[in-house]
Short mmCIF file of N, CA and C in Angstrom, two decimals:
data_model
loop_
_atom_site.label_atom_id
_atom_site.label_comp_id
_atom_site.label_asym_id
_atom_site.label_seq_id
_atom_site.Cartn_x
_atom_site.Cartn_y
_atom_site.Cartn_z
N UNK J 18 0.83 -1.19 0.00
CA UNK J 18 0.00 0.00 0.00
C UNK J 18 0.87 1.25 0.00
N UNK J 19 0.84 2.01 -0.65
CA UNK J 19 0.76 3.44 -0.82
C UNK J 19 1.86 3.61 -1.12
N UNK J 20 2.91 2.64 -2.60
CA UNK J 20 3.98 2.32 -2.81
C UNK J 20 3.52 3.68 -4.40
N UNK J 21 4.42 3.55 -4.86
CA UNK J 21 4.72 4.56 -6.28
C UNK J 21 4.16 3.72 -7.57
N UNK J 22 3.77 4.58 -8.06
CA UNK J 22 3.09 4.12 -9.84
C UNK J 22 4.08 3.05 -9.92
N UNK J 23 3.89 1.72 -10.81
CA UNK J 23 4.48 0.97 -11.58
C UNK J 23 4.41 0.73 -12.83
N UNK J 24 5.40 1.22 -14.02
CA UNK J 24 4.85 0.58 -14.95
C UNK J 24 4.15 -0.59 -15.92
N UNK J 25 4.12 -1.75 -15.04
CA UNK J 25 3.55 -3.10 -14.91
C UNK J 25 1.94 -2.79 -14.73
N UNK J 26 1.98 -2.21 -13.61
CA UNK J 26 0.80 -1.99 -13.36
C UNK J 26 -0.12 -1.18 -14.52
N UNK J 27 0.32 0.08 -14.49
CA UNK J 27 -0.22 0.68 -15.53
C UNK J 27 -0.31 0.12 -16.40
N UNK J 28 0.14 -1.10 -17.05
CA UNK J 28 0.26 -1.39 -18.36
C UNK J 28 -0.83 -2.18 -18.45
N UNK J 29 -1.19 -3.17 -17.22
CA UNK J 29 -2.18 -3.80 -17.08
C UNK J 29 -3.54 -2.78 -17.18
N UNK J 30 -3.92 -1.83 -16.73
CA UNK J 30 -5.27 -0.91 -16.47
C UNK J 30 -5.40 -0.18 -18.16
N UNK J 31 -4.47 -0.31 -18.56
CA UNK J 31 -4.82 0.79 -19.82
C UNK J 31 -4.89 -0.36 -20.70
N UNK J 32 -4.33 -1.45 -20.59
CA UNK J 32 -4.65 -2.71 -21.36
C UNK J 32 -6.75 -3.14 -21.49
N UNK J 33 -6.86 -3.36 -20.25
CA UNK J 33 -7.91 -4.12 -19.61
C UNK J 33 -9.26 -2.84 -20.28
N UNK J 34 -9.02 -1.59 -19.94
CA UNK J 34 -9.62 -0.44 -19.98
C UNK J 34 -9.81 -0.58 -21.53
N UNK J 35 -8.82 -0.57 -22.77
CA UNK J 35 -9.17 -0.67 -23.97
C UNK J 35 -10.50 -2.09 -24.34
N UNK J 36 -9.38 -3.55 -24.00
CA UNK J 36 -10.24 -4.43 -24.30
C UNK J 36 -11.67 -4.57 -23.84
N UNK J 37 -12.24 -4.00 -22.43
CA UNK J 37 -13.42 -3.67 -22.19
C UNK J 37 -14.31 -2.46 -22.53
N UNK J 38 -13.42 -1.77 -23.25
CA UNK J 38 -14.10 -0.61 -23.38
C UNK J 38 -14.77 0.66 -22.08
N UNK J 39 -14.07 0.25 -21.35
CA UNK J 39 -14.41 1.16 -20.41
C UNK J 39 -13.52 2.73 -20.21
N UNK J 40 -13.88 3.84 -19.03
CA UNK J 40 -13.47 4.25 -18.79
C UNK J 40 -12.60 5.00 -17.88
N UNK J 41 -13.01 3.85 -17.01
CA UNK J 41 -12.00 3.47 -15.62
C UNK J 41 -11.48 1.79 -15.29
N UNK J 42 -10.73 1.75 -15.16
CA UNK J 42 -9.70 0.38 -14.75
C UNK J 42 -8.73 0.75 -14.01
N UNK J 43 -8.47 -0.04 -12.74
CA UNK J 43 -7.97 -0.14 -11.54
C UNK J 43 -7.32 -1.56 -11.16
N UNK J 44 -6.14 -0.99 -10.56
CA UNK J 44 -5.36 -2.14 -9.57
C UNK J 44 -5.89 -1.64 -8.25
N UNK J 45 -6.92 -2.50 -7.58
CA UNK J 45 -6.81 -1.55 -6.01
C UNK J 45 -6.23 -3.21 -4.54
N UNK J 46 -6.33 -2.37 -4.13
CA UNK J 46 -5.39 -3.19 -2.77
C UNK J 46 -6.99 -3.02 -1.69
N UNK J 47 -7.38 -3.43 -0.89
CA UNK J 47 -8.12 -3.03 -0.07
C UNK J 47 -7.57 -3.86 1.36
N UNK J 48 -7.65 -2.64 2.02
CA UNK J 48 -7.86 -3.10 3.62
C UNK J 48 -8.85 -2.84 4.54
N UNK J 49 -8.41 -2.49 5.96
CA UNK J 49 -10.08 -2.72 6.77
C UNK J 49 -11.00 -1.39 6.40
N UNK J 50 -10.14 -0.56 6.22
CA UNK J 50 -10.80 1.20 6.49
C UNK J 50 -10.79 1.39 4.51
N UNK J 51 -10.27 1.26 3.69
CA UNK J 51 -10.52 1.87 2.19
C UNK J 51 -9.62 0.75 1.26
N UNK J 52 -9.74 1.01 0.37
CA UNK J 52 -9.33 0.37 -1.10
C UNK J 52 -8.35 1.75 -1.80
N UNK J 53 -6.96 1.35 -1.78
CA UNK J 53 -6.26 2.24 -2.15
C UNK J 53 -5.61 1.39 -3.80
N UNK J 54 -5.57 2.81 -4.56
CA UNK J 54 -5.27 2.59 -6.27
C UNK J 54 -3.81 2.28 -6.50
N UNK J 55 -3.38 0.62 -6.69
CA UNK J 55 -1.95 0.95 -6.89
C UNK J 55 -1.97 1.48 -8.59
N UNK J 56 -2.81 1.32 -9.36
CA UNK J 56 -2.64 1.88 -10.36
C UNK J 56 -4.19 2.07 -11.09
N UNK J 57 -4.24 3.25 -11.88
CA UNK J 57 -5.72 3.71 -12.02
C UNK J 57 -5.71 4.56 -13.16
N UNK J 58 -6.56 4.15 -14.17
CA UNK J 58 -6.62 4.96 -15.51
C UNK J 58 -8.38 5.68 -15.43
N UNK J 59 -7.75 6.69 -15.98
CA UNK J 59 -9.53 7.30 -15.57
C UNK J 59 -10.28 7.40 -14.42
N UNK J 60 -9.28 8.09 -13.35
CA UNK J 60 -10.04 8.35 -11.97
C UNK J 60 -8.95 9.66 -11.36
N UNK J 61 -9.29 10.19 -11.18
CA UNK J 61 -8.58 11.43 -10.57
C UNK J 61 -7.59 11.08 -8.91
N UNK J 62 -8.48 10.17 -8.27
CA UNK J 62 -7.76 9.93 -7.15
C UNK J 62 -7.33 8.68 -6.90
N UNK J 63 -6.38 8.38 -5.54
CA UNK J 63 -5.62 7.35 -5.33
C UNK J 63 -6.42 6.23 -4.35
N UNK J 64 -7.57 6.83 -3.47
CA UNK J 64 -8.38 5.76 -3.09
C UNK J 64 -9.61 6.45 -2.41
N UNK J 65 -10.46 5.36 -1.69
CA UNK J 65 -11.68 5.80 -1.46
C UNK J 65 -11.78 4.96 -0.17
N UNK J 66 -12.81 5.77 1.02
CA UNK J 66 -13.19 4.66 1.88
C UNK J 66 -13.80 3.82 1.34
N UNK J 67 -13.44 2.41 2.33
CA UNK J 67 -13.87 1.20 1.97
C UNK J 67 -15.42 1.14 2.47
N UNK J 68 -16.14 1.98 2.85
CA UNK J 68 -17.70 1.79 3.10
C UNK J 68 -18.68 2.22 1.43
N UNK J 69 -17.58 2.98 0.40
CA UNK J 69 -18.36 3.14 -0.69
C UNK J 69 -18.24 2.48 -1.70
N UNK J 70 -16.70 1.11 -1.04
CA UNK J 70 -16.13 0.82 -1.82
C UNK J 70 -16.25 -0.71 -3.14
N UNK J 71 -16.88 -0.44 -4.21
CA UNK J 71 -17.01 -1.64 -5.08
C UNK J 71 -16.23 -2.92 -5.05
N UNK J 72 -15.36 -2.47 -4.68
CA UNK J 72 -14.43 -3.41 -4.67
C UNK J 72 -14.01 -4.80 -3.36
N UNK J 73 -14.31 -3.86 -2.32
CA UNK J 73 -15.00 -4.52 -1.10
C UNK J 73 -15.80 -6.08 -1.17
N UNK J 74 -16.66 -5.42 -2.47
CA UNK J 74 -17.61 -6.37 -2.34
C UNK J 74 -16.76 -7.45 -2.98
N UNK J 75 -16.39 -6.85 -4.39
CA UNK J 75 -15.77 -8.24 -5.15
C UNK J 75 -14.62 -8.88 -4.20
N UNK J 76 -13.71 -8.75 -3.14
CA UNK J 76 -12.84 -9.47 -3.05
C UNK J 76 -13.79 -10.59 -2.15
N UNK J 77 -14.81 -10.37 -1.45
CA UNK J 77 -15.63 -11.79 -0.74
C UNK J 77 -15.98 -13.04 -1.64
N UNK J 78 -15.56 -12.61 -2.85
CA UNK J 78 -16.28 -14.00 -3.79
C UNK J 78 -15.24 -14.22 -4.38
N UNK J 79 -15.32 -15.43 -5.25
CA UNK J 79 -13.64 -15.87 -6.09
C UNK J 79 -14.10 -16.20 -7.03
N UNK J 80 -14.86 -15.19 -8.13
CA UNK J 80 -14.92 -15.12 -9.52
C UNK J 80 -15.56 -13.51 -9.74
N UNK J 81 -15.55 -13.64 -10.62
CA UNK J 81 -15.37 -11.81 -11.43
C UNK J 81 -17.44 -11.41 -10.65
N UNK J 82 -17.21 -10.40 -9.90
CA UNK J 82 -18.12 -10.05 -9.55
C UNK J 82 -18.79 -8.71 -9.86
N UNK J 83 -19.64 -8.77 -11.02
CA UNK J 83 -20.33 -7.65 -11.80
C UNK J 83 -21.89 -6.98 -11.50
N UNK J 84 -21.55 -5.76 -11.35
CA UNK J 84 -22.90 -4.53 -11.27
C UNK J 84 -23.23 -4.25 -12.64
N UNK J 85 -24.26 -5.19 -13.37
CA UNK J 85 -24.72 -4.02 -14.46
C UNK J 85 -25.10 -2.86 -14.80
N UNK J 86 -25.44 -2.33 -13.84
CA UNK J 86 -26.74 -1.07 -13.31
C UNK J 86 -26.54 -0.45 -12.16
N UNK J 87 -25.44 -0.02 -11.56
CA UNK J 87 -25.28 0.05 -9.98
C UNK J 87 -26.59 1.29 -9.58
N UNK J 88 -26.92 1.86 -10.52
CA UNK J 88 -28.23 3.13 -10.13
C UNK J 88 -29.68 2.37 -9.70
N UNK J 89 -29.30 1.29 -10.59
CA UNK J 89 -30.82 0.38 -10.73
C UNK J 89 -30.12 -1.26 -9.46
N UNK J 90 -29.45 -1.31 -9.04
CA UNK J 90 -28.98 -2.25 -7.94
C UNK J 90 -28.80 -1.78 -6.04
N UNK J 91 -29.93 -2.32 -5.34
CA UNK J 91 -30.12 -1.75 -4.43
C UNK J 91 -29.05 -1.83 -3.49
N UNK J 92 -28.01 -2.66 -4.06
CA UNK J 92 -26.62 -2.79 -2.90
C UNK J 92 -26.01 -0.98 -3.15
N UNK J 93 -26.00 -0.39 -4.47
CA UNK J 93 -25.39 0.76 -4.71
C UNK J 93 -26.38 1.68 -4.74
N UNK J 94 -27.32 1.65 -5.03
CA UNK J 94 -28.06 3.30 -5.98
C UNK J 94 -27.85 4.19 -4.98
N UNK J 95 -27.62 4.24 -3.60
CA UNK J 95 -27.30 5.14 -2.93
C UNK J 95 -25.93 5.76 -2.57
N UNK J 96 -25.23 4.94 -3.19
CA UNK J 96 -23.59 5.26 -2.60
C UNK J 96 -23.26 6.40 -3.71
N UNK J 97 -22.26 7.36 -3.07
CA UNK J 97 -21.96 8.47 -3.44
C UNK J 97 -21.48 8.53 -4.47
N UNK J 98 -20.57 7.66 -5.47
CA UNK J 98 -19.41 6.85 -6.21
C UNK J 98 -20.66 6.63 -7.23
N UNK J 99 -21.51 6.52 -6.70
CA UNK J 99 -22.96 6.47 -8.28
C UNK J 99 -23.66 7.59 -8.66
N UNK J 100 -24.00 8.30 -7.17
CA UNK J 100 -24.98 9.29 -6.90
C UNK J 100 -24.57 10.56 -7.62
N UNK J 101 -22.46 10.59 -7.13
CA UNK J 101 -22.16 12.11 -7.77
C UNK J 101 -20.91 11.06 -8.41
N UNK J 102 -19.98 12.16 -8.60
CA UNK J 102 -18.54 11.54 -9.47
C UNK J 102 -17.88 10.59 -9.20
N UNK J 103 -17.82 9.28 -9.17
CA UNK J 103 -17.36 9.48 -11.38
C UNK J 103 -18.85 8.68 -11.89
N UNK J 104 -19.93 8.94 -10.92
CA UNK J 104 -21.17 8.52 -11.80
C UNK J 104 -21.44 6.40 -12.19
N UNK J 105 -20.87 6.44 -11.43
CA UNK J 105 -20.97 4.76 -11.55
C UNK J 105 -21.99 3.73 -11.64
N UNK J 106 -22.01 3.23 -13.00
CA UNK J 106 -23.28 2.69 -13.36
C UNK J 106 -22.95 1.70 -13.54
N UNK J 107 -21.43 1.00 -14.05
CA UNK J 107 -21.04 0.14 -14.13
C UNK J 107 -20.06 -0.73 -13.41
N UNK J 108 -19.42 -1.81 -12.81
CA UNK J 108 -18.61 -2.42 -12.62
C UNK J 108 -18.20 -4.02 -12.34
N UNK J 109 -16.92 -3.96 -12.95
CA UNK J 109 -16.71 -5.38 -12.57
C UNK J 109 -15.10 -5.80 -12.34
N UNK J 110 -14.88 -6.75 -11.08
CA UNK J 110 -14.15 -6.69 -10.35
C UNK J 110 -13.43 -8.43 -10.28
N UNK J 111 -12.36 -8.64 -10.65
CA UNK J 111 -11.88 -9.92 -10.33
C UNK J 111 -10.69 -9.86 -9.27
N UNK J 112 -10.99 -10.85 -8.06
CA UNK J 112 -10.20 -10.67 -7.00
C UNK J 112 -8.79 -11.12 -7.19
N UNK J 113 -7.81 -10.25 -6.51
CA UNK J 113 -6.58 -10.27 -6.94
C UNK J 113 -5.99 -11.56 -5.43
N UNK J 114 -5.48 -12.43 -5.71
CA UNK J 114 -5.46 -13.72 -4.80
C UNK J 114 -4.25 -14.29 -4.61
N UNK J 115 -3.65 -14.28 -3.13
CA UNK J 115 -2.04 -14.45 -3.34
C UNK J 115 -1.87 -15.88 -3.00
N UNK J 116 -0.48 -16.44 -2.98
CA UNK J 116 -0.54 -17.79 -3.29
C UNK J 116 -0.83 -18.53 -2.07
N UNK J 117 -0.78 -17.52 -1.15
CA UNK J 117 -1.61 -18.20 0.22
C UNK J 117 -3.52 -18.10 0.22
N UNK J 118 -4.06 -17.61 -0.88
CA UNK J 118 -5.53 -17.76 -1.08
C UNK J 118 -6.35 -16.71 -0.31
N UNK J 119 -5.26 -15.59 0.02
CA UNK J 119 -6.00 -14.15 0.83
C UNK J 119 -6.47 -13.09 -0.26
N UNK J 120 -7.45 -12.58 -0.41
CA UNK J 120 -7.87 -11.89 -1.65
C UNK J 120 -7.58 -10.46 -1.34
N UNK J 121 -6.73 -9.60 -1.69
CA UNK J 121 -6.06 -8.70 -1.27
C UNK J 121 -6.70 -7.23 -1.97
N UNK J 122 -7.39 -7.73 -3.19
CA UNK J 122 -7.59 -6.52 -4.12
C UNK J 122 -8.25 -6.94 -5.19
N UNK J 123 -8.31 -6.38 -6.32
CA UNK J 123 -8.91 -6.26 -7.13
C UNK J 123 -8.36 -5.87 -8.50
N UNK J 124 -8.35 -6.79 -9.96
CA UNK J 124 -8.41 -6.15 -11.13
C UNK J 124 -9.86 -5.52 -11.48
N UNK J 125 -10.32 -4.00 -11.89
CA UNK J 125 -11.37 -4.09 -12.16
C UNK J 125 -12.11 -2.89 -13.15
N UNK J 126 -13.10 -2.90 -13.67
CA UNK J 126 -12.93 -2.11 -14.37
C UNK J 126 -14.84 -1.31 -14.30
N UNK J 127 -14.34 -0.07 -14.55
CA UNK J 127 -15.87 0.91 -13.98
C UNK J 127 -16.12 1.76 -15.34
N UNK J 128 -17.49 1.76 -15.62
CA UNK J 128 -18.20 2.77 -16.75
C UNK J 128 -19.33 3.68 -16.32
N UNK J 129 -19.15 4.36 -16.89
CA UNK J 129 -20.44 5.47 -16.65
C UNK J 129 -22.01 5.47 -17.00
N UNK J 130 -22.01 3.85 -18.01
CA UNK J 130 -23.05 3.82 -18.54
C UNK J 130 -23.62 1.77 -17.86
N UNK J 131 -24.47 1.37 -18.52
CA UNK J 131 -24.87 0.27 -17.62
C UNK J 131 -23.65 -0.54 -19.15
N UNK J 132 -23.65 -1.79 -18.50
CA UNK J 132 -22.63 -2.61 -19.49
C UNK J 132 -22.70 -4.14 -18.83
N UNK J 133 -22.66 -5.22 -19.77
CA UNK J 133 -22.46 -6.67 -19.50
C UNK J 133 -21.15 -6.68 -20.51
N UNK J 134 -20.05 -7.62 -19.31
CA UNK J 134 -19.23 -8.07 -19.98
C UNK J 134 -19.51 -9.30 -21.12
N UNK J 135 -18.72 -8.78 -21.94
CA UNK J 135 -18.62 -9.89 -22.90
C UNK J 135 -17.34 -11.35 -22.68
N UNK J 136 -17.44 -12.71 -23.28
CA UNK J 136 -17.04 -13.67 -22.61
C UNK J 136 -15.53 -13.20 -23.03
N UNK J 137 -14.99 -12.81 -23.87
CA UNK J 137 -13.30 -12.19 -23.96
C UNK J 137 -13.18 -11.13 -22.38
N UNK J 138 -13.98 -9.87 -22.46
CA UNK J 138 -13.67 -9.22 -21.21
C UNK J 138 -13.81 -10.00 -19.80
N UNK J 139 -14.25 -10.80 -19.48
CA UNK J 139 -14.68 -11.45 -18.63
C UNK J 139 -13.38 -12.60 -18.52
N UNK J 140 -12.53 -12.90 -19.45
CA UNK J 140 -11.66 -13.57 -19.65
C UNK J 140 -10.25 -13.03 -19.22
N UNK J 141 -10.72 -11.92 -20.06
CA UNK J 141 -9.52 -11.02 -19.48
C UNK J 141 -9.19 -10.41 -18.22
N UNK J 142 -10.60 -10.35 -17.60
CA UNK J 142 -10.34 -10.00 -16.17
C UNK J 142 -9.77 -10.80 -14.80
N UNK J 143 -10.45 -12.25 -15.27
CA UNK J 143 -9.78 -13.17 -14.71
C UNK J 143 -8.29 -13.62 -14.81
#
């Protein structure tokens, strides 16, 4: 956590971000209090508390865990991250899993509009 840009990283989010077509993709790390960005294309900041946090949710499950609609999904339509900026209607999140099986974070990727992955993006996220 709260280590310096990598170019690895980046290379992965602007990768993932094209093939899905989105306009946010993220490396995030999450711990007890927020989900911090080790690397982030299309988001102005470096992290968010973990009470608004999408990502939260995806690391409890161990396959790619997707919001089609977060405005129209009653786990989100109220969280701020939908309500005001960056407008989040979309997301989907595959847990990042170390070789001891602790899910630490997240590859994942967020749109402004509602979206189903397709079986390549969904491939790729995993």
């Amino acid at each position: 956590l709260d280590t310096d840009a990598e170019s690895i990283y980046d290379d992965i989010t602007q990768l993932v971000a094209r093939i899905c077509s989105v306009k946010i993709a993220l490396v995030s790390f999450v711990d007890k209090d927020r989900q911090w960005f080790k690397s982030c294309v299309g988001l102005p900041v470096r992290e968010t508390d973990r009470t608004v946090s999408f990502c939260g949710h995806a690391i409890l499950g161990t396959d790619i865990f997707e919001v089609v609609d977060a405005k129209n999904d009653l786990r989100f339509s109220d969280n701020p991250l939908v309500t005001g900026s960056p407008n989040i209607r979309f997301y989907a999140g595959a847990p990042l899993v170390t070789r001891q099986g602790h899910r630490i974070g997240t590859l994942c990727v967020i749109h402004d509009e509602p979206k189903v992955l397709s079986d390549l993006e969904r491939e790729t996220l995993r």
